[in-house]
Amino acid sequence: MATILIVEDDRKTNEAICEYLKPAGHALIPAYDGEEALNLFGANNINLVVLDIMLPKISGLSVLQKIRSESAVPVLMLTAIGDEHTQVKSFDQQADDYMTKPFSMVLLGRRITALLRRSGQSPQLQKMSFGDVTVDFSGYTANDSGGKIDIMPKEIDLLRLLVEHKGLVLTRSQILDDLWGVDCPITDRTVDTYIKNLRKKLRLDCIVTVKGIGYKYEVRE
């Protein structure tokens, strides 16, 4: 997994991001001001930076400029500032992505995964075995000893989403937003149906129901 520098001066937000990303296996290094961020960046082999703009001592844009003078590491800007000028300035200084507060932890996780994949530090999920079942995520197929299993592309996408967020609980709303889009008129019960089908078709015991919240992918020892 990746080593990620989380630069956010609000300690609760910083801790929340670290706690959310930790189950995915990333090594997380918190920094609470721009000066500390640059010191930690220089002292560690950082694979990705989540960088707030409004920071004490040295601004996030100045930190970004310094990082870019010596590294092409992916940088995701995270800030309460939502004006177009600030976003354009971030991209002018070669930020890779931009999110405004308040933000979805699931979306942050997905964007981090995408940035790591594009930078070649997180290989795209291709094939995976679950007992005697093999799922080809790129080919949208599944097979067992008896041959091909009848499975829908959206079921494959749902399994991929859960696997990429290993150990993290995803709510039904988060799953719906990610796979069907925010404006799609589909109910939470749809997610339950897809989960039921996945468990039955692929004989999975690694998709865990978290009562009252949602689902997570969990490998049991």
Short mmCIF file of N, CA and C in Angstrom, two decimals, residues 9 12 40 47 64 70 84 96 98 116-117 120 122 125 127 134 141 149 153 161 178-179 181-182 190 196 199 204:
data_model
loop_
_atom_site.label_atom_id
_atom_site.label_comp_id
_atom_site.label_asym_id
_atom_site.label_seq_id
_atom_site.Cartn_x
_atom_site.Cartn_y
_atom_site.Cartn_z
N ASP A 9 -4.76 21.26 9.07
CA ASP A 9 -4.49 21.85 10.38
C ASP A 9 -5.58 21.56 11.41
N LYS A 12 -9.19 17.25 14.23
CA LYS A 12 -10.28 16.27 14.14
C LYS A 12 -10.46 15.78 12.71
N LEU A 40 8.26 16.72 6.78
CA LEU A 40 7.88 15.31 6.71
C LEU A 40 7.99 14.78 5.29
N ASN A 47 4.10 8.71 -1.21
CA ASN A 47 3.49 8.31 -2.48
C ASN A 47 2.35 9.21 -2.92
N LEU A 64 2.59 23.16 -2.17
CA LEU A 64 2.45 22.49 -3.47
C LEU A 64 3.56 22.93 -4.42
N GLU A 70 10.46 19.54 -6.85
CA GLU A 70 11.35 18.39 -6.66
C GLU A 70 10.68 17.04 -6.85
N GLU A 84 -13.62 29.52 -8.03
CA GLU A 84 -12.99 29.04 -9.26
C GLU A 84 -11.52 29.48 -9.36
N ASP A 96 -3.10 17.51 -8.74
CA ASP A 96 -3.68 16.42 -9.52
C ASP A 96 -5.19 16.31 -9.36
N TYR A 98 -8.79 17.98 -6.74
CA TYR A 98 -9.26 19.05 -5.86
C TYR A 98 -10.60 18.65 -5.26
N LEU A 116 -3.42 7.00 -7.19
CA LEU A 116 -2.34 6.01 -7.02
C LEU A 116 -2.26 5.08 -8.22
N ARG A 117 -3.42 4.71 -8.74
CA ARG A 117 -3.44 3.82 -9.91
C ARG A 117 -2.82 4.51 -11.12
N GLY A 120 0.83 4.66 -11.12
CA GLY A 120 1.50 3.37 -11.18
C GLY A 120 1.85 2.79 -9.83
N SER A 122 -0.56 1.91 -7.51
CA SER A 122 -1.64 1.03 -7.05
C SER A 122 -2.20 0.30 -8.27
N LEU A 125 -7.16 -3.47 -10.12
CA LEU A 125 -7.64 -4.80 -9.78
C LEU A 125 -8.05 -5.54 -11.05
N LYS A 127 -7.86 -9.68 -11.53
CA LYS A 127 -8.51 -10.94 -11.18
C LYS A 127 -8.34 -11.22 -9.70
N THR A 134 -13.28 -17.61 -9.41
CA THR A 134 -12.36 -16.59 -9.90
C THR A 134 -13.16 -15.49 -10.59
N THR A 141 -16.37 -11.06 -15.79
CA THR A 141 -16.82 -12.45 -15.80
C THR A 141 -16.43 -13.12 -14.49
N ILE A 149 -20.09 -18.36 -14.52
CA ILE A 149 -21.19 -18.01 -13.62
C ILE A 149 -21.95 -16.83 -14.21
N PRO A 153 -22.72 -7.07 -14.83
CA PRO A 153 -21.60 -6.11 -14.71
C PRO A 153 -21.69 -5.25 -13.46
N LEU A 161 -15.90 -2.36 -5.74
CA LEU A 161 -15.98 -1.22 -4.82
C LEU A 161 -15.70 -1.65 -3.38
N ASP A 178 -22.00 6.04 -5.71
CA ASP A 178 -20.79 5.67 -6.45
C ASP A 178 -21.11 4.88 -7.71
N LEU A 179 -22.02 3.92 -7.62
CA LEU A 179 -22.28 3.01 -8.74
C LEU A 179 -23.40 3.46 -9.67
N GLY A 181 -24.89 6.87 -9.36
CA GLY A 181 -24.95 8.32 -9.49
C GLY A 181 -25.92 8.93 -8.49
N VAL A 182 -25.65 10.18 -8.13
CA VAL A 182 -26.42 10.86 -7.09
C VAL A 182 -27.89 11.02 -7.47
N THR A 190 -32.21 -1.77 -3.42
CA THR A 190 -31.50 -2.27 -4.60
C THR A 190 -30.12 -2.80 -4.20
N LYS A 196 -27.20 -9.62 -1.91
CA LYS A 196 -27.76 -10.98 -1.79
C LYS A 196 -27.36 -11.83 -2.99
N ARG A 199 -23.56 -12.75 -2.90
CA ARG A 199 -23.30 -13.82 -1.93
C ARG A 199 -23.73 -15.18 -2.47
N LEU A 204 -19.99 -16.13 -1.39
CA LEU A 204 -19.10 -15.27 -0.61
C LEU A 204 -19.51 -15.19 0.85
#
